PDB file of C-alpha atoms in Angstrom:
ATOM      1  CA  UNK A   1     -23.565 -49.113 -23.981  1.00 44.00           C
ATOM      2  CA  UNK A   2     -26.861 -47.423 -24.684  1.00 46.00           C
ATOM      3  CA  UNK A   3     -26.835 -46.407 -28.345  1.00 43.00           C
ATOM      4  CA  UNK A   4     -30.474 -45.313 -28.715  1.00 44.00           C
ATOM      5  CA  UNK A   5     -31.499 -42.039 -30.300  1.00 43.00           C
ATOM      6  CA  UNK A   6     -31.803 -39.493 -27.523  1.00 47.00           C
ATOM      7  CA  UNK A   7     -34.298 -36.717 -26.991  1.00 47.00           C
ATOM      8  CA  UNK A   8     -33.158 -33.111 -27.621  1.00 46.00           C
ATOM      9  CA  UNK A   9     -31.383 -31.755 -24.538  1.00 47.00           C
ATOM     10  CA  UNK A  10     -33.117 -29.365 -22.187  1.00 45.00           C
ATOM     11  CA  UNK A  11     -32.331 -25.647 -22.327  1.00 52.00           C
ATOM     12  CA  UNK A  12     -30.121 -25.724 -19.227  1.00 56.00           C
ATOM     13  CA  UNK A  13     -28.233 -28.676 -20.676  1.00 55.00           C
ATOM     14  CA  UNK A  14     -27.680 -26.745 -23.903  1.00 59.00           C
ATOM     15  CA  UNK A  15     -26.375 -23.800 -21.888  1.00 57.00           C
ATOM     16  CA  UNK A  16     -23.992 -26.071 -20.002  1.00 57.00           C
ATOM     17  CA  UNK A  17     -22.724 -27.628 -23.245  1.00 58.00           C
ATOM     18  CA  UNK A  18     -22.150 -24.201 -24.797  1.00 60.00           C
ATOM     19  CA  UNK A  19     -20.220 -23.115 -21.721  1.00 57.00           C
ATOM     20  CA  UNK A  20     -18.055 -26.225 -21.927  1.00 59.00           C
ATOM     21  CA  UNK A  21     -17.127 -25.559 -25.552  1.00 55.00           C
ATOM     22  CA  UNK A  22     -16.358 -21.915 -24.746  1.00 56.00           C
ATOM     23  CA  UNK A  23     -14.141 -22.915 -21.828  1.00 55.00           C
ATOM     24  CA  UNK A  24     -12.188 -25.327 -24.037  1.00 54.00           C
ATOM     25  CA  UNK A  25     -11.485 -22.553 -26.540  1.00 51.00           C
ATOM     26  CA  UNK A  26     -10.552 -20.104 -23.792  1.00 48.00           C
ATOM     27  CA  UNK A  27      -8.224 -22.610 -22.133  1.00 49.00           C
ATOM     28  CA  UNK A  28      -6.356 -23.202 -25.376  1.00 48.00           C
ATOM     29  CA  UNK A  29      -5.984 -19.467 -25.993  1.00 44.00           C
ATOM     30  CA  UNK A  30      -4.649 -18.904 -22.494  1.00 42.00           C
ATOM     31  CA  UNK A  31      -1.498 -20.862 -23.290  1.00 44.00           C
ATOM     32  CA  UNK A  32      -0.420 -18.592 -26.161  1.00 44.00           C
ATOM     33  CA  UNK A  33       2.889 -17.051 -25.003  1.00 44.00           C
ATOM     34  CA  UNK A  34       3.856 -13.407 -25.226  1.00 42.00           C
ATOM     35  CA  UNK A  35       6.560 -12.532 -27.738  1.00 42.00           C
ATOM     36  CA  UNK A  36      10.008 -12.222 -26.189  1.00 43.00           C
ATOM     37  CA  UNK A  37      13.516 -11.639 -27.372  1.00 43.00           C
ATOM     38  CA  UNK A  38      15.152 -14.208 -25.160  1.00 47.00           C
ATOM     39  CA  UNK A  39      17.722 -16.685 -26.360  1.00 47.00           C
ATOM     40  CA  UNK A  40      16.632 -20.020 -27.789  1.00 56.00           C
ATOM     41  CA  UNK A  41      19.416 -21.855 -25.971  1.00 60.00           C
ATOM     42  CA  UNK A  42      17.048 -23.341 -23.393  1.00 59.00           C
ATOM     43  CA  UNK A  43      14.573 -24.395 -26.077  1.00 61.00           C
ATOM     44  CA  UNK A  44      17.343 -26.120 -28.014  1.00 61.00           C
ATOM     45  CA  UNK A  45      18.187 -28.063 -24.866  1.00 61.00           C
ATOM     46  CA  UNK A  46      14.577 -29.247 -24.639  1.00 64.00           C
ATOM     47  CA  UNK A  47      14.563 -30.177 -28.331  1.00 64.00           C
ATOM     48  CA  UNK A  48      17.612 -32.374 -27.788  1.00 63.00           C
ATOM     49  CA  UNK A  49      16.044 -33.960 -24.698  1.00 66.00           C
ATOM     50  CA  UNK A  50      14.828 -37.518 -25.126  1.00 66.00           C
ATOM     51  CA  UNK A  51      11.650 -37.202 -23.035  1.00 85.00           C
ATOM     52  CA  UNK A  52       8.515 -36.361 -24.989  1.00 84.00           C
ATOM     53  CA  UNK A  53      10.229 -36.455 -28.380  1.00 84.00           C
ATOM     54  CA  UNK A  54       9.074 -39.592 -30.155  1.00 84.00           C
ATOM     55  CA  UNK A  55       8.652 -40.790 -33.731  1.00 81.00           C
ATOM     56  CA  UNK A  56       7.133 -39.907 -36.082  1.00 81.00           C
ATOM     57  CA  UNK A  57       6.510 -36.332 -34.888  1.00 80.00           C
ATOM     58  CA  UNK A  58       9.714 -35.595 -32.995  1.00 83.00           C
ATOM     59  CA  UNK A  59       9.636 -32.279 -31.117  1.00 82.00           C
ATOM     60  CA  UNK A  60       5.919 -31.514 -31.291  1.00 78.00           C
ATOM     61  CA  UNK A  61       5.238 -27.777 -31.192  1.00 82.00           C
ATOM     62  CA  UNK A  62       3.119 -26.917 -34.275  1.00 79.00           C
ATOM     63  CA  UNK A  63       2.062 -23.529 -32.856  1.00 85.00           C
ATOM     64  CA  UNK A  64       5.580 -22.487 -31.907  1.00 85.00           C
ATOM     65  CA  UNK A  65       4.671 -21.914 -28.267  1.00 86.00           C
ATOM     66  CA  UNK A  66       8.209 -22.727 -27.136  1.00 85.00           C
ATOM     67  CA  UNK A  67       9.883 -20.151 -29.380  1.00 85.00           C
ATOM     68  CA  UNK A  68      12.036 -17.780 -27.322  1.00 85.00           C
ATOM     69  CA  UNK A  69      10.959 -19.268 -23.981  1.00 86.00           C
ATOM     70  CA  UNK A  70      13.302 -19.749 -21.040  1.00 87.00           C
ATOM     71  CA  UNK A  71      13.846 -22.833 -18.870  1.00 85.00           C
ATOM     72  CA  UNK A  72      11.220 -21.854 -16.295  1.00 87.00           C
ATOM     73  CA  UNK A  73       8.556 -21.397 -18.966  1.00 89.00           C
ATOM     74  CA  UNK A  74       9.435 -24.692 -20.650  1.00 88.00           C
ATOM     75  CA  UNK A  75       9.128 -26.474 -17.305  1.00 89.00           C
ATOM     76  CA  UNK A  76       5.752 -24.818 -16.805  1.00 91.00           C
ATOM     77  CA  UNK A  77       4.641 -26.044 -20.237  1.00 90.00           C
ATOM     78  CA  UNK A  78       5.723 -29.611 -19.424  1.00 91.00           C
ATOM     79  CA  UNK A  79       3.929 -29.462 -16.062  1.00 92.00           C
ATOM     80  CA  UNK A  80       0.779 -28.190 -17.786  1.00 92.00           C
ATOM     81  CA  UNK A  81       0.992 -30.844 -20.508  1.00 92.00           C
ATOM     82  CA  UNK A  82       1.293 -33.645 -17.974  1.00 94.00           C
ATOM     83  CA  UNK A  83      -1.509 -32.291 -15.795  1.00 94.00           C
ATOM     84  CA  UNK A  84      -3.908 -31.804 -18.706  1.00 95.00           C
ATOM     85  CA  UNK A  85      -2.986 -35.220 -20.108  1.00 95.00           C
ATOM     86  CA  UNK A  86      -3.657 -36.963 -16.800  1.00 95.00           C
ATOM     87  CA  UNK A  87      -6.977 -35.186 -16.354  1.00 95.00           C
ATOM     88  CA  UNK A  88      -7.935 -36.051 -19.944  1.00 97.00           C
ATOM     89  CA  UNK A  89      -7.106 -39.736 -19.450  1.00 97.00           C
ATOM     90  CA  UNK A  90      -9.255 -39.812 -16.310  1.00 95.00           C
ATOM     91  CA  UNK A  91     -12.010 -37.951 -18.187  1.00 94.00           C
ATOM     92  CA  UNK A  92     -12.014 -40.475 -21.046  1.00 94.00           C
ATOM     93  CA  UNK A  93     -12.272 -43.354 -18.598  1.00 93.00           C
ATOM     94  CA  UNK A  94     -15.021 -41.639 -16.639  1.00 90.00           C
ATOM     95  CA  UNK A  95     -16.888 -40.733 -19.820  1.00 91.00           C
ATOM     96  CA  UNK A  96     -17.273 -44.330 -20.992  1.00 87.00           C
ATOM     97  CA  UNK A  97     -17.973 -45.663 -17.522  1.00 86.00           C
ATOM     98  CA  UNK A  98     -20.786 -43.132 -17.221  1.00 86.00           C
ATOM     99  CA  UNK A  99     -22.005 -43.763 -20.766  1.00 85.00           C
ATOM    100  CA  UNK A 100     -22.024 -47.473 -19.970  1.00 82.00           C
ATOM    101  CA  UNK A 101     -24.381 -46.932 -17.045  1.00 80.00           C
ATOM    102  CA  UNK A 102     -21.844 -47.071 -14.218  1.00 79.00           C
ATOM    103  CA  UNK A 103     -22.890 -44.504 -11.588  1.00 75.00           C
ATOM    104  CA  UNK A 104     -21.172 -45.178  -8.263  1.00 72.00           C
ATOM    105  CA  UNK A 105     -23.005 -42.290  -6.565  1.00 71.00           C
ATOM    106  CA  UNK A 106     -26.552 -40.935  -6.189  1.00 74.00           C
ATOM    107  CA  UNK A 107     -28.173 -44.360  -6.638  1.00 74.00           C
ATOM    108  CA  UNK A 108     -27.348 -44.410 -10.345  1.00 75.00           C
ATOM    109  CA  UNK A 109     -30.017 -41.750 -10.875  1.00 80.00           C
ATOM    110  CA  UNK A 110     -27.945 -39.522 -13.177  1.00 83.00           C
ATOM    111  CA  UNK A 111     -28.191 -39.560 -16.969  1.00 87.00           C
ATOM    112  CA  UNK A 112     -25.982 -41.863 -19.010  1.00 87.00           C
ATOM    113  CA  UNK A 113     -25.025 -38.796 -21.052  1.00 90.00           C
ATOM    114  CA  UNK A 114     -22.008 -37.381 -19.193  1.00 90.00           C
ATOM    115  CA  UNK A 115     -22.855 -33.770 -20.073  1.00 91.00           C
ATOM    116  CA  UNK A 116     -26.456 -34.155 -18.921  1.00 91.00           C
ATOM    117  CA  UNK A 117     -25.168 -35.854 -15.769  1.00 88.00           C
ATOM    118  CA  UNK A 118     -23.153 -32.709 -15.039  1.00 88.00           C
ATOM    119  CA  UNK A 119     -26.347 -30.660 -15.106  1.00 90.00           C
ATOM    120  CA  UNK A 120     -28.196 -33.205 -12.948  1.00 89.00           C
ATOM    121  CA  UNK A 121     -25.421 -33.465 -10.356  1.00 88.00           C
ATOM    122  CA  UNK A 122     -26.744 -32.137  -7.019  1.00 89.00           C
ATOM    123  CA  UNK A 123     -24.976 -29.142  -5.411  1.00 92.00           C
ATOM    124  CA  UNK A 124     -23.467 -31.398  -2.753  1.00 90.00           C
ATOM    125  CA  UNK A 125     -21.773 -33.340  -5.541  1.00 88.00           C
ATOM    126  CA  UNK A 126     -20.259 -30.184  -7.004  1.00 92.00           C
ATOM    127  CA  UNK A 127     -19.046 -29.143  -3.541  1.00 95.00           C
ATOM    128  CA  UNK A 128     -17.326 -32.503  -3.107  1.00 92.00           C
ATOM    129  CA  UNK A 129     -15.816 -32.235  -6.575  1.00 91.00           C
ATOM    130  CA  UNK A 130     -14.445 -28.723  -6.047  1.00 95.00           C
ATOM    131  CA  UNK A 131     -13.089 -29.500  -2.576  1.00 97.00           C
ATOM    132  CA  UNK A 132     -11.481 -32.706  -3.798  1.00 94.00           C
ATOM    133  CA  UNK A 133      -9.786 -30.991  -6.741  1.00 94.00           C
ATOM    134  CA  UNK A 134      -8.722 -28.120  -4.498  1.00 95.00           C
ATOM    135  CA  UNK A 135      -7.140 -30.501  -1.989  1.00 96.00           C
ATOM    136  CA  UNK A 136      -5.194 -32.291  -4.732  1.00 93.00           C
ATOM    137  CA  UNK A 137      -4.055 -28.979  -6.204  1.00 93.00           C
ATOM    138  CA  UNK A 138      -2.922 -27.705  -2.785  1.00 96.00           C
ATOM    139  CA  UNK A 139      -0.973 -30.899  -2.142  1.00 94.00           C
ATOM    140  CA  UNK A 140       0.668 -30.655  -5.571  1.00 92.00           C
ATOM    141  CA  UNK A 141       1.765 -27.089  -4.855  1.00 92.00           C
ATOM    142  CA  UNK A 142       3.401 -28.230  -1.623  1.00 94.00           C
ATOM    143  CA  UNK A 143       5.234 -31.021  -3.420  1.00 92.00           C
ATOM    144  CA  UNK A 144       6.557 -28.559  -6.018  1.00 90.00           C
ATOM    145  CA  UNK A 145       8.451 -26.739  -3.273  1.00 90.00           C
ATOM    146  CA  UNK A 146      10.779 -29.719  -2.788  1.00 89.00           C
ATOM    147  CA  UNK A 147      14.415 -29.221  -3.847  1.00 89.00           C
ATOM    148  CA  UNK A 148      15.124 -30.821  -7.220  1.00 87.00           C
ATOM    149  CA  UNK A 149      11.470 -31.097  -8.186  1.00 90.00           C
ATOM    150  CA  UNK A 150      10.965 -32.337 -11.761  1.00 90.00           C
ATOM    151  CA  UNK A 151       7.835 -31.075 -13.601  1.00 90.00           C
ATOM    152  CA  UNK A 152       4.952 -33.483 -13.131  1.00 91.00           C
ATOM    153  CA  UNK A 153       6.841 -35.818 -10.778  1.00 92.00           C
ATOM    154  CA  UNK A 154       4.441 -35.620  -7.844  1.00 91.00           C
ATOM    155  CA  UNK A 155       5.462 -39.022  -6.475  1.00 89.00           C
ATOM    156  CA  UNK A 156       9.173 -38.204  -6.308  1.00 88.00           C
ATOM    157  CA  UNK A 157      10.398 -40.830  -8.769  1.00 89.00           C
ATOM    158  CA  UNK A 158      13.240 -38.501  -9.850  1.00 85.00           C
ATOM    159  CA  UNK A 159      14.888 -39.071  -6.465  1.00 86.00           C
ATOM    160  CA  UNK A 160      15.321 -42.743  -7.330  1.00 91.00           C
ATOM    161  CA  UNK A 161      15.830 -42.831 -11.102  1.00 90.00           C
ATOM    162  CA  UNK A 162      16.896 -40.378 -13.805  1.00 88.00           C
ATOM    163  CA  UNK A 163      16.747 -40.140 -17.585  1.00 85.00           C
ATOM    164  CA  UNK A 164      19.856 -42.257 -18.023  1.00 86.00           C
ATOM    165  CA  UNK A 165      17.519 -45.212 -17.424  1.00 88.00           C
ATOM    166  CA  UNK A 166      16.021 -46.153 -20.803  1.00 88.00           C
ATOM    167  CA  UNK A 167      13.038 -47.854 -19.196  1.00 90.00           C
ATOM    168  CA  UNK A 168      12.195 -44.717 -17.226  1.00 90.00           C
ATOM    169  CA  UNK A 169      12.385 -42.582 -20.364  1.00 89.00           C
ATOM    170  CA  UNK A 170      10.051 -44.991 -22.186  1.00 92.00           C
ATOM    171  CA  UNK A 171       7.593 -44.827 -19.292  1.00 92.00           C
ATOM    172  CA  UNK A 172       7.555 -41.018 -19.405  1.00 92.00           C
ATOM    173  CA  UNK A 173       7.100 -41.027 -23.185  1.00 92.00           C
ATOM    174  CA  UNK A 174       4.161 -43.411 -22.898  1.00 93.00           C
ATOM    175  CA  UNK A 175       2.480 -41.195 -20.338  1.00 94.00           C
ATOM    176  CA  UNK A 176       2.994 -38.068 -22.440  1.00 93.00           C
ATOM    177  CA  UNK A 177       1.757 -39.695 -25.652  1.00 92.00           C
ATOM    178  CA  UNK A 178      -1.261 -41.292 -23.977  1.00 94.00           C
ATOM    179  CA  UNK A 179      -2.073 -37.952 -22.383  1.00 94.00           C
ATOM    180  CA  UNK A 180      -1.803 -36.131 -25.717  1.00 92.00           C
ATOM    181  CA  UNK A 181      -4.124 -38.663 -27.334  1.00 93.00           C
ATOM    182  CA  UNK A 182      -6.574 -38.423 -24.439  1.00 96.00           C
ATOM    183  CA  UNK A 183      -6.735 -34.625 -24.725  1.00 95.00           C
ATOM    184  CA  UNK A 184      -7.712 -34.949 -28.375  1.00 93.00           C
ATOM    185  CA  UNK A 185     -10.129 -37.786 -27.592  1.00 93.00           C
ATOM    186  CA  UNK A 186     -12.071 -36.055 -24.814  1.00 95.00           C
ATOM    187  CA  UNK A 187     -12.306 -32.889 -26.911  1.00 94.00           C
ATOM    188  CA  UNK A 188     -13.784 -34.929 -29.759  1.00 91.00           C
ATOM    189  CA  UNK A 189     -16.242 -36.718 -27.468  1.00 91.00           C
ATOM    190  CA  UNK A 190     -17.486 -33.455 -25.979  1.00 93.00           C
ATOM    191  CA  UNK A 191     -17.838 -31.954 -29.456  1.00 90.00           C
ATOM    192  CA  UNK A 192     -19.857 -34.937 -30.713  1.00 87.00           C
ATOM    193  CA  UNK A 193     -22.124 -34.901 -27.672  1.00 89.00           C
ATOM    194  CA  UNK A 194     -22.751 -31.150 -27.972  1.00 90.00           C
ATOM    195  CA  UNK A 195     -23.478 -31.122 -31.699  1.00 87.00           C
ATOM    196  CA  UNK A 196     -25.013 -34.556 -32.317  1.00 83.00           C
ATOM    197  CA  UNK A 197     -26.358 -35.674 -28.931  1.00 84.00           C
ATOM    198  CA  UNK A 198     -24.485 -38.975 -29.269  1.00 83.00           C
ATOM    199  CA  UNK A 199     -22.186 -39.952 -26.416  1.00 85.00           C
ATOM    200  CA  UNK A 200     -21.716 -43.744 -26.405  1.00 77.00           C
ATOM    201  CA  UNK A 201     -20.163 -46.297 -28.736  1.00 70.00           C
ATOM    202  CA  UNK A 202     -22.380 -45.035 -31.569  1.00 65.00           C
ATOM    203  CA  UNK A 203     -21.522 -41.376 -31.151  1.00 60.00           C
ATOM    204  CA  UNK A 204     -20.412 -41.045 -34.785  1.00 61.00           C
ATOM    205  CA  UNK A 205     -23.345 -42.816 -36.449  1.00 65.00           C
ATOM    206  CA  UNK A 206     -24.909 -39.554 -37.616  1.00 62.00           C
ATOM    207  CA  UNK A 207     -21.858 -38.958 -39.787  1.00 64.00           C
ATOM    208  CA  UNK A 208     -22.383 -42.189 -41.750  1.00 63.00           C
ATOM    209  CA  UNK A 209     -26.125 -42.140 -42.271  1.00 60.00           C
TER     210      UNK A 209
END
């Protein structure tokens, strides 16, 4: 991985990085729930559920987002957590592939810095990206209309196995925990790239100089 000192980013790159940080903050704020007076019965059921509740944290809700929420809202939260976790895991993988010089498109002409590569991506690349994400999102919405749909289960595994299977529960917990870690990781990588210009395996070297 290229660990050389990099030149200061161009003005449009700086603008893009600032927009990315702002969107991360806005996305987090968007999930703050409105105050309600509904019963906590449904939340208690989720707390006693075995999926997503692992040692040492247990039921992880430090901001109290689940307080007073009904079953539909809790399912929405789980769906959102899984989706964001999966996207974050893919983002972490893509980040280090790009930082390592792996560019499968555009003749490897894009920057090794993933944020600069976003700025350099031609319009046709953005069109492909948006259309691809839109197609996946549309397909997911169709799948959600199936009877008995379980949040995040786009492949229909719940039709074949349920949470009485210990192995299936462990698999779900691994996905949730890896997704949670990936969300923190990609946020940290973006932050370091924006504020230090480091993006590869030496992204933290400025902190130990």
